[in-house]
XYZ file of C-alpha atoms in Angstrom:
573
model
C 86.964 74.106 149.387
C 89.528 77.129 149.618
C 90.774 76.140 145.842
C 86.596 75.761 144.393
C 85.997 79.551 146.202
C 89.234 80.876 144.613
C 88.041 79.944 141.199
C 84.604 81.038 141.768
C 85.960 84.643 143.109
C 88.488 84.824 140.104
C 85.473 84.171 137.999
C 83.516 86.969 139.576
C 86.043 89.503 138.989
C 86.442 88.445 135.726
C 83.117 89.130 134.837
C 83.036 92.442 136.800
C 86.074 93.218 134.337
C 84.211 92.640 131.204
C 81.071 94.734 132.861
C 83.290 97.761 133.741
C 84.727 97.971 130.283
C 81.321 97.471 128.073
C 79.792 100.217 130.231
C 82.280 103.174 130.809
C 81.602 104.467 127.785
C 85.029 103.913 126.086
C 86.741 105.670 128.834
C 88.630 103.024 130.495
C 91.826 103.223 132.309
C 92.838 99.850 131.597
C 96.768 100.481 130.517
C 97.205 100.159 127.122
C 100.287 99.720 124.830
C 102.436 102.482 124.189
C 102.781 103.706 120.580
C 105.874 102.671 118.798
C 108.811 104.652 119.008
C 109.431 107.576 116.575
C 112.699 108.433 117.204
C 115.728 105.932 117.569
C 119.048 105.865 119.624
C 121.933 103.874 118.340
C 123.492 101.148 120.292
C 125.621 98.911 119.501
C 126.386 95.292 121.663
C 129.523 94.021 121.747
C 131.054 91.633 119.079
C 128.410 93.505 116.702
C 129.935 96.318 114.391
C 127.568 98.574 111.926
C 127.711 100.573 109.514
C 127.910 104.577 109.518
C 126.552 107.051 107.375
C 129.088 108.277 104.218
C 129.242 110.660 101.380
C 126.144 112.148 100.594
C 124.046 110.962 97.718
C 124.161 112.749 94.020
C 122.103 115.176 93.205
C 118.908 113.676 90.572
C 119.722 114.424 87.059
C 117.945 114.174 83.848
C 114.710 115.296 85.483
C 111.421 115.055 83.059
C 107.735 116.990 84.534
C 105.002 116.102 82.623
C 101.506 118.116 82.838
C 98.050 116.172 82.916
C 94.725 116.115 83.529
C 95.028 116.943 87.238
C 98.138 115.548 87.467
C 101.993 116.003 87.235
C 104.127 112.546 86.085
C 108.025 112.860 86.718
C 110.669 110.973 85.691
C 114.670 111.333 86.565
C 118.431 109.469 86.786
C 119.559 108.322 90.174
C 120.829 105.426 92.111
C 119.665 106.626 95.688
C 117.737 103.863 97.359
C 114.736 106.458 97.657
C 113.875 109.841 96.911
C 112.188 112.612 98.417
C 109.562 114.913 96.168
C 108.222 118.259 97.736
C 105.697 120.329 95.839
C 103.855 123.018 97.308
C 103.517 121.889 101.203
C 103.496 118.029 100.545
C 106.122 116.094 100.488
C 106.570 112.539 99.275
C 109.324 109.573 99.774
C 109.238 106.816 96.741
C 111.696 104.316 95.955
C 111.857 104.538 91.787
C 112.920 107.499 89.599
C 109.899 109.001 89.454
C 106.570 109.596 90.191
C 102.725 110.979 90.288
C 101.647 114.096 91.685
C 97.470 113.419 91.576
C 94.891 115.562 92.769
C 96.091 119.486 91.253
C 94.334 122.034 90.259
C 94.380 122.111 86.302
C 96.472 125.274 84.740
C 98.221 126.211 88.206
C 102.030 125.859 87.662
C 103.631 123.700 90.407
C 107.435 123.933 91.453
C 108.985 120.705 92.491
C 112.347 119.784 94.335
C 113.378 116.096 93.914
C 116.158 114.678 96.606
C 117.922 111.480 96.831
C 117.783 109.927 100.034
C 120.260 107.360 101.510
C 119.626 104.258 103.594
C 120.837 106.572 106.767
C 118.298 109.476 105.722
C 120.910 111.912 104.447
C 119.621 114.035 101.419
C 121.363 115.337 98.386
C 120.919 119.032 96.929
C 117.596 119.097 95.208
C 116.953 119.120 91.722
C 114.355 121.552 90.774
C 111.751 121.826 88.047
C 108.260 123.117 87.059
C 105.170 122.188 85.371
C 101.609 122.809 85.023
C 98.533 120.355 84.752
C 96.479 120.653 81.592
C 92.963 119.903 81.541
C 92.480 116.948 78.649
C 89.667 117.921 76.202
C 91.084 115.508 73.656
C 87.428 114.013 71.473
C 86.116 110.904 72.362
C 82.659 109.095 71.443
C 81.970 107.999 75.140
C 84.207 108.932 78.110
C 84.613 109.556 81.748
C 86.976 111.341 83.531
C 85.743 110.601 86.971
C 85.873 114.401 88.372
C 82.637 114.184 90.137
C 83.356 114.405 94.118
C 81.173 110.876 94.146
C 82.053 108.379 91.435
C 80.797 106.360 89.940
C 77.989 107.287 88.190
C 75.844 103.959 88.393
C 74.016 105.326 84.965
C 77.168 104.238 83.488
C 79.074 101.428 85.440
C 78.374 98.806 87.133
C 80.894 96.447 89.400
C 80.944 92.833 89.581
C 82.510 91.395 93.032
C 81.681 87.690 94.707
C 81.742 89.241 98.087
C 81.349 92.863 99.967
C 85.631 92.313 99.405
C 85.721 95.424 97.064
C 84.310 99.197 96.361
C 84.281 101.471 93.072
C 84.584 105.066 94.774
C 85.883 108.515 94.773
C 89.363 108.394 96.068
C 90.529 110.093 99.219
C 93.567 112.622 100.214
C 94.996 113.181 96.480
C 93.052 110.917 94.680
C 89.944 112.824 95.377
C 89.173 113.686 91.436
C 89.555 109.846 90.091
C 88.080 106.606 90.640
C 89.301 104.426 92.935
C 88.688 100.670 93.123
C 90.136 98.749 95.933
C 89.735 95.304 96.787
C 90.255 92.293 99.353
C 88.843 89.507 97.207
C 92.669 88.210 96.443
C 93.382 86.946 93.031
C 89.604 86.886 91.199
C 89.116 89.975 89.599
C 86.727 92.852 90.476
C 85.332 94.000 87.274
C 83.797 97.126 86.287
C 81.301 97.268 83.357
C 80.371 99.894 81.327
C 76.742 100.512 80.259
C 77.534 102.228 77.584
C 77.943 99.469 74.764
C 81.326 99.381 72.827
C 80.229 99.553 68.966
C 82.591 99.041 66.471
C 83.073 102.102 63.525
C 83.570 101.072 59.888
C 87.778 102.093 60.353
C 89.128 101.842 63.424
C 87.990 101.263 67.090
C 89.400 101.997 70.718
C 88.800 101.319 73.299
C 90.976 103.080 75.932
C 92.177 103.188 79.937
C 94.307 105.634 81.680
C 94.773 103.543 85.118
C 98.142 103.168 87.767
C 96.381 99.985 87.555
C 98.348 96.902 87.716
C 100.087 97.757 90.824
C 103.191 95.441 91.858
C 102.003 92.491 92.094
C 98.564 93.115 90.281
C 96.919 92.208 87.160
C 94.399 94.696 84.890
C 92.443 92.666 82.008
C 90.737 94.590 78.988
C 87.749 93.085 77.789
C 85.504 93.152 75.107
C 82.647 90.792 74.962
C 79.941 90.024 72.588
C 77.238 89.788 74.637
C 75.863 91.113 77.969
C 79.100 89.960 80.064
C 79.282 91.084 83.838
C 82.033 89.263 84.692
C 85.587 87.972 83.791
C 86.505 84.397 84.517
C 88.269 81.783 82.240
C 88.734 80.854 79.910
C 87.824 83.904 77.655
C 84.713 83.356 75.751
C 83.958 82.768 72.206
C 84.787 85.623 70.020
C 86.494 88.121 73.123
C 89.065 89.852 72.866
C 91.284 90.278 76.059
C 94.272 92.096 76.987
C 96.109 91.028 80.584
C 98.548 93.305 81.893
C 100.671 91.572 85.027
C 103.025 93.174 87.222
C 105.397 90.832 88.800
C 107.001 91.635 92.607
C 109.551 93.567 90.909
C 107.843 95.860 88.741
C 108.243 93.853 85.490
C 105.766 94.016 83.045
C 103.963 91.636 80.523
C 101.139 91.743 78.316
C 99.060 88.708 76.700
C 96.237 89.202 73.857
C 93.879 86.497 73.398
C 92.529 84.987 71.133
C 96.426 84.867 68.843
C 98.200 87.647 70.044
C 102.437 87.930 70.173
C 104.362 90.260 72.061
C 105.763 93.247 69.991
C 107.986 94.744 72.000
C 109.289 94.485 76.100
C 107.369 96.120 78.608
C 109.392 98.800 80.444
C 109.302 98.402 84.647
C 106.110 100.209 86.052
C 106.935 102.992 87.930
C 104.336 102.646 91.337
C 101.556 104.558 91.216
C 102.024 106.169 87.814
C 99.276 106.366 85.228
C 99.555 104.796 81.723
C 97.344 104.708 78.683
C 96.207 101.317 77.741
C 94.529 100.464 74.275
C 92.565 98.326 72.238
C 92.985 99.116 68.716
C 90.365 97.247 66.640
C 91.350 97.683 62.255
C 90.173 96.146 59.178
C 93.533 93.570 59.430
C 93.715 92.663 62.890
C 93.775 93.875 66.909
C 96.643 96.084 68.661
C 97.190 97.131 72.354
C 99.594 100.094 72.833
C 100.811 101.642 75.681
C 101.432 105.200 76.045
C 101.017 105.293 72.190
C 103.695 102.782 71.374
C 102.380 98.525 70.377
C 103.242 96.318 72.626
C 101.100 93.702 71.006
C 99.111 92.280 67.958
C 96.664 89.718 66.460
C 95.215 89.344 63.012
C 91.994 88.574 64.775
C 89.229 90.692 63.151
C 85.820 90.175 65.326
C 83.161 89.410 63.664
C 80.540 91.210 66.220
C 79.798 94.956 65.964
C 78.581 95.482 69.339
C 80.558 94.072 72.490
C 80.749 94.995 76.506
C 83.498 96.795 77.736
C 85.132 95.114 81.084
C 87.443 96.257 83.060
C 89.244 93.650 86.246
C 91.563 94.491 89.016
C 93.151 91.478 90.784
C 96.039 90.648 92.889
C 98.396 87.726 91.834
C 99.269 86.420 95.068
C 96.270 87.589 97.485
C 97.121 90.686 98.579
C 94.340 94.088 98.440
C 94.823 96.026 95.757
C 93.896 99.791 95.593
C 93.984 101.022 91.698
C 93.689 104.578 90.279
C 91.248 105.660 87.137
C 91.734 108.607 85.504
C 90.068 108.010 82.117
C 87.739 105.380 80.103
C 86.594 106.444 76.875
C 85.912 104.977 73.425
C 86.422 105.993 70.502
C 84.085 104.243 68.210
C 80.760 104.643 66.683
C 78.502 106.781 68.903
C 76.678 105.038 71.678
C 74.575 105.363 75.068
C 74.117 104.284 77.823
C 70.306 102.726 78.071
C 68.265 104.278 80.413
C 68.635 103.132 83.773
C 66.775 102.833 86.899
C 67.262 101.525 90.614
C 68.434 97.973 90.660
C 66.461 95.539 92.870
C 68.320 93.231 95.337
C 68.194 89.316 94.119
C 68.068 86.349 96.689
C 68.929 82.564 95.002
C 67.092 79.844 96.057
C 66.421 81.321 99.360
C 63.072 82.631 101.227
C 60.425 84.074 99.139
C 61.119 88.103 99.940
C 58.106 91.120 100.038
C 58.172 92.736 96.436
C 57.078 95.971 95.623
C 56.812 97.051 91.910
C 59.274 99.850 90.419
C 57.161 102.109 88.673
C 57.953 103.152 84.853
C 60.023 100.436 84.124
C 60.047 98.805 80.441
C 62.471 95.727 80.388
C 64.879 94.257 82.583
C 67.386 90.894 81.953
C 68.563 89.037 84.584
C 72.642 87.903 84.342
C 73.936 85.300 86.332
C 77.152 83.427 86.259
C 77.177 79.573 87.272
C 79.405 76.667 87.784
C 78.598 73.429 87.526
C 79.632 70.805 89.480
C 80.276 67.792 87.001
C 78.829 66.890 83.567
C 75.399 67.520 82.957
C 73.338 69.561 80.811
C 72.963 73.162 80.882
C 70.776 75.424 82.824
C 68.128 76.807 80.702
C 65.398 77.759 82.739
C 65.270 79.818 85.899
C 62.270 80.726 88.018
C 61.724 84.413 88.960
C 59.441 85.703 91.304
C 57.405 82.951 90.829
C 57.559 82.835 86.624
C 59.635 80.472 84.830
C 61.193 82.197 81.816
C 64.319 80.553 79.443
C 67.532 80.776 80.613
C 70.112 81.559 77.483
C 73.939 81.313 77.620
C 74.960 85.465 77.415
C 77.618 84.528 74.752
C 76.591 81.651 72.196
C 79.392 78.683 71.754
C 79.961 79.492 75.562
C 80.823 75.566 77.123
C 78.650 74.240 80.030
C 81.466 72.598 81.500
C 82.649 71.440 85.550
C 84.276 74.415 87.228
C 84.239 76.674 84.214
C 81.954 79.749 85.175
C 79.132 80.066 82.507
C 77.616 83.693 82.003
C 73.680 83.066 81.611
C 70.838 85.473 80.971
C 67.136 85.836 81.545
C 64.785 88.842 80.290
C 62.532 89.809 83.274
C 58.548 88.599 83.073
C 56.377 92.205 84.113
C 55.823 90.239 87.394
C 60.135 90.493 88.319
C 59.984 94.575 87.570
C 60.288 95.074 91.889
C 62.409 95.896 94.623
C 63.659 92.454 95.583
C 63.672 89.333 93.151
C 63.355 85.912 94.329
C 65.460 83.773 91.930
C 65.608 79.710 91.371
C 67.558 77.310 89.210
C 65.353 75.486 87.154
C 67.675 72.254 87.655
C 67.944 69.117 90.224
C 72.098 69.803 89.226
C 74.343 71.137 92.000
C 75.069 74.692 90.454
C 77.003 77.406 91.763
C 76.048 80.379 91.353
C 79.011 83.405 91.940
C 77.580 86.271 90.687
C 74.227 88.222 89.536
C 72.900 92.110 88.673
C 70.165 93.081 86.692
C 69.499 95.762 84.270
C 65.876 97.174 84.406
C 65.601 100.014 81.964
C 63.141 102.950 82.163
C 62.701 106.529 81.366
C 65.924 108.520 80.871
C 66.992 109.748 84.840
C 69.859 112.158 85.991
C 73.225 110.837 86.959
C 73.324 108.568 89.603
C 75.310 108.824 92.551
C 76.273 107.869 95.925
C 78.692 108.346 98.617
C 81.474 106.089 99.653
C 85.041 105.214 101.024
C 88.057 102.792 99.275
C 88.133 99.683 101.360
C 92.117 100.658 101.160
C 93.469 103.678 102.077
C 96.490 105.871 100.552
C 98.074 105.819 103.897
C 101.975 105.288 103.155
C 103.198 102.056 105.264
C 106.737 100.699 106.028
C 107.797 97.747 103.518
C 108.997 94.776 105.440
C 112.583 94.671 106.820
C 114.093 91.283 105.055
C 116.937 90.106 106.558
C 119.959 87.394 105.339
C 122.407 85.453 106.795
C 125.600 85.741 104.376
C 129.220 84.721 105.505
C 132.652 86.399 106.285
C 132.954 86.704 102.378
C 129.838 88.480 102.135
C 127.988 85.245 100.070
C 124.815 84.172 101.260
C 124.075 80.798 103.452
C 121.813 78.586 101.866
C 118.869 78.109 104.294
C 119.134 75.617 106.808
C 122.859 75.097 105.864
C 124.815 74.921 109.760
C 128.091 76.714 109.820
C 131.083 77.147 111.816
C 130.493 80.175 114.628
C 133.188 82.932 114.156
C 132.311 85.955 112.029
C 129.114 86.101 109.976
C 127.333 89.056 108.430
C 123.945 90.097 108.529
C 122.544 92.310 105.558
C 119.103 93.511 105.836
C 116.822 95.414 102.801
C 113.911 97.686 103.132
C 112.583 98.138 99.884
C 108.670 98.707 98.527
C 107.562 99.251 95.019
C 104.942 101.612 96.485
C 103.189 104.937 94.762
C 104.784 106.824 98.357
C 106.317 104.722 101.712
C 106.526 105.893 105.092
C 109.640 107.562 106.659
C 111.766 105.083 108.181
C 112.888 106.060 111.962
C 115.440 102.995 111.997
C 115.536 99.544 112.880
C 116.295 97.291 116.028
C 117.966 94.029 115.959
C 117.337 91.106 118.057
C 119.612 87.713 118.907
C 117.237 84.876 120.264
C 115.137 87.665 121.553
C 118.339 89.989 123.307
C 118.922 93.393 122.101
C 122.210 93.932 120.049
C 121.935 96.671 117.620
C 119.752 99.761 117.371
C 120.373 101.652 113.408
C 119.070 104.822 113.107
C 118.052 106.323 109.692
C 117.371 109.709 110.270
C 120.283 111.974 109.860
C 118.582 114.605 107.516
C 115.289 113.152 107.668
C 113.504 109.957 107.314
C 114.902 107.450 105.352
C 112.758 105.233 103.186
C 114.272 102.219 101.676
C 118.215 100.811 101.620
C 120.470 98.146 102.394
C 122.787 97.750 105.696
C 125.279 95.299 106.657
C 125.868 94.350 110.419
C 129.100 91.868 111.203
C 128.218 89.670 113.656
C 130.648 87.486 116.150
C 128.889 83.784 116.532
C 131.416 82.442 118.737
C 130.019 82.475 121.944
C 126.486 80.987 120.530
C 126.245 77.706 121.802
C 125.970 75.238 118.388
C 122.715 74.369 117.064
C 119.728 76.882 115.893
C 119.609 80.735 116.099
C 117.255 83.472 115.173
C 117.549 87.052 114.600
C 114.572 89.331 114.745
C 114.880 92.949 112.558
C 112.163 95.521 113.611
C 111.755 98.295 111.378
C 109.948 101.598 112.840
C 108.485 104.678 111.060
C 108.523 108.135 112.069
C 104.837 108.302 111.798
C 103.436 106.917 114.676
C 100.077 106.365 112.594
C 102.589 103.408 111.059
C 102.796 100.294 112.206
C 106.494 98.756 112.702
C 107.306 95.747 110.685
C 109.211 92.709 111.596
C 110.947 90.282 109.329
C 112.925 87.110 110.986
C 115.790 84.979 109.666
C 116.802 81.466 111.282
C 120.330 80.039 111.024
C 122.387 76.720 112.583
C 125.656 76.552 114.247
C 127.813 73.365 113.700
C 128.979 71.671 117.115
């Protein structure tokens, strides 16, 4: 009986635990963890010997400003592990030769120091240099510069996404006069569309993106459809033209044109967070993409369309969120517009019939979808909306109807689908999947339109991930899993990030099967940012058999959360 009313009383107080804190108002006392150090003391174990700071690093050389639209891209020599740009009272740490400075005020000269920084934090003599931002009036048939304080105007863009995983906004902190899309939806891309149709001129055609867009890791694809296209899946569709940009881990570059193109030249490494011009050249003898001005890559296909949709997709390549900069879209082309646009209606498939409510002066509408089909059948070609069945046509023709191959369809709205809410049904006994749908409902011409909003991923700088490596007395690394004698073994361990800024590095602490043995500081002038340290380690008291060694890196911004990488090694008998 004693052990039944123990439970029941621990249960009770339980309870009055979870009461206490849902009700106090978010003023509980409850102890909570205390925010990671800032600030690091060395220490050193025995049998562990580190490194010390040395020589200071070299002055940058060879330093390059260049003015933009809002912006200030820099360029320089160096082989400092990171480097540390101040202009006006901000101050930056990066981990290339060079830069973006986003977010100034056109025609106001800025003066800039640029410092290398060593793995311990110690800073060289700054290079100086100035330059001013020029506002870019350069002529273009259609364009957008995104300088509104809330972008995007949805009379011109519209952005496809499977999920609530991604946002088209204005950006935040120094991105506050572009467009920012971020997303969480991994490797599919998020794709903005432009309203504004892409006609080709009787010479030449372009169609053109100034973007920091792919990050590391990232991909951007270039689109131009023949038909009304919301999305971007694969394989391309009959008669498109697409240019895919990838960024590897590393920073290197490639670009593929479909449908025929060849490389022209190699890619130089992105530089993170810097803005570059990307192009579709369209001529009488063939299709070109340049970057910065200079080919990169070419096809003698000459489309045979003369009106196409313009799509633009962000994606990661290995699942991480991806946060990409727009400064500029434009075309320059035969003159179009945008059709007339007014508020798009929500649309529920195959679900329960919703309340509609007419939208008043509207005078068409279309309906796209995207589908997948789930084996071989014949395609969709009717769909039933708000209770009228109307055809269902394939947006591009030749497009295959074809298992797990995503098939762009489209539908012009019966009078009785011009509401708030559209109930929408498959015409089909098939198991269809259906990832994505937006309507256009056109209408008198309406002022820009607008509206608030956050990126799903903030500019915040964060710490790159501490990797350590087991190497031996010789300094050559130990294949993984490999056991080997105990005696002397070194441990090297890389910060590194191919980020548009990090954050300051305070140091790191390293763990033996969870016991303290080394503290590293990295702040002798300042934070540090990115580097490379070797620790010798004596093994010959470790009992044989396996090992870990924990490396916990911590940031001088206690905003930033510390990062932890592991390595596991085996000691022979």
């Amino acid at each position: 009986m004693k052990r039944v009313a123990f439970v029941v009383a621990g249960l009770a107080l339980v309870v009055g635990v979870i009461v206490l804190r849902d009700t106090d108002g978010g003023n509980s006392t409850l102890p909570t963890a205390p925010p990671p150090p800032t600030k690091l003391k060395p220490y050193v174990s025995d049998q562990v010997l580190v490194p010390s700071p040395q020589g200071r690093p070299a002055t940058p050389a060879n330093v390059v400003a260049r003015g933009g639209h809002h912006k200030i891209q820099l360029n320089w020599s160096g082989e400092a592990p990171a480097y540390e740009v101040k202009w006006g009272s901000k101050t930056k740490l990066v981990t290339r030769p060079g830069t973006q400075l986003n977010g100034l005020e056109n025609e106001r000269e800025q003066e800039i120091e640029i410092r290398a920084v060593d793995s311990f934090g110690q800073r060289s003599q700054p290079a100086r240099t100035k330059a001013t931002p020029r506002a870019d009036n350069a002529p273009y048939t259609f364009v957008d510069r995104f300088d509104s304080p809330d972008e995007p105007d949805l009379q011109r863009w519209r952005l496809a996404k499977r999920t609530d995983c991604a946002r088209a906004t204005s950006g935040d902190e120094e991105d506050h006069d572009r467009l920012v899309i971020s997303s969480s939806c991994g490797t599919r891309a998020v794709t903005l569309r432009s309203r504004t149709p892409f006609v080709r001129s009787d010479d030449e055609s372009r169609f053109v993106i100034e973007t920091d867009a792919p990050s590391t890791g990232g991909k951007l694809l270039l689109d131009l459809v023949p038909g009304p296209v919301s999305v971007q899946g694969d394989p391309v569709l009959p008669g498109a033209i697409r240019a895919t940009i990838s960024t590897d881990v590393v920073g290197n570059s490639i670009v593929e044109l479909v449908p025929n193109g060849t490389a022209a030249k190699p890619i130089p490494a992105a530089v993170p967070g810097m803005t570059v011009r990307w192009e579709i050249v369209l001529t009488k003898t063939g299709t070109q993409i340049t970057r910065d001005g200079e080919v990169v890559a070419t096809s003698p296909f000459v489309p045979e369309w003369h009106e196409a949709t313009a799509l633009i997709g962000f994606a990661a390549l290995a699942g991480d969120r991806i946060r990409a900069g727009v400064d500029l879209i434009g075309y320059r082309t035969a003159r179009s517009d945008a059709p007339p646009n007014v508020p798009t209606p929500q649309v529920r498939i195959d679900g329960p019939v919703s309340s509609t409510h007419p939208i008043p002066d509207v005078t068409s509408g279309q309906l796209r979808i995207a589908l997948i089909p789930s084996r071989e059948s014949e395609p969709v070609t009717a769909v039933r909306i708000n209770g009228v069945e109307v055809p269902l046509r394939p947006a591009v023709p030749g497009t295959p109807w074809k298992p797990g191959a995503e098939y762009p369809a489209v539908a012009d709205l019966p009078k009785e689908a011009f509401t708030d809410n559209l109930n929408v049904q498959l015409v089909t006994q098939e198991r269809i999947q259906v990832t994505h749908t937006d309507v256009e409902l056109t209408g008198p011409k309406s002022p820009p339109q607008r509206q608030a909003g956050t990126p799903l991923v903030d500019a915040h700088p964060v710490l790159a991930d501490p990797v350590p490596e087991m190497l031996d007395a010789g300094g050559q690394p130990i294949e993984n899993g490999a056991a080997f004698n105990r005696g002397r073994v070194v441990l090297e361990v890389r910060v590194n990030a191919l980020d548009s800024a990090v954050a300051g590095l305070a140091g790191f602490e390293i763990r033996l099967d969870g016991n303290h043995i080394a503290t590293v500081p990295t702040t002798v002038d300042g934070p540090a940012a990115a580097g490379r340290w070797r620790i010798s380690l004596n093994t010959s008291s470790l009992t044989a058999g396996p090992h870990a060694v924990e490396v916990r890196a911590f940031s001088t911004d206690s905003d930033v959360h510390p990062e932890t990488g592991y390595v596991p090694f085996l000691l022979k008998p």
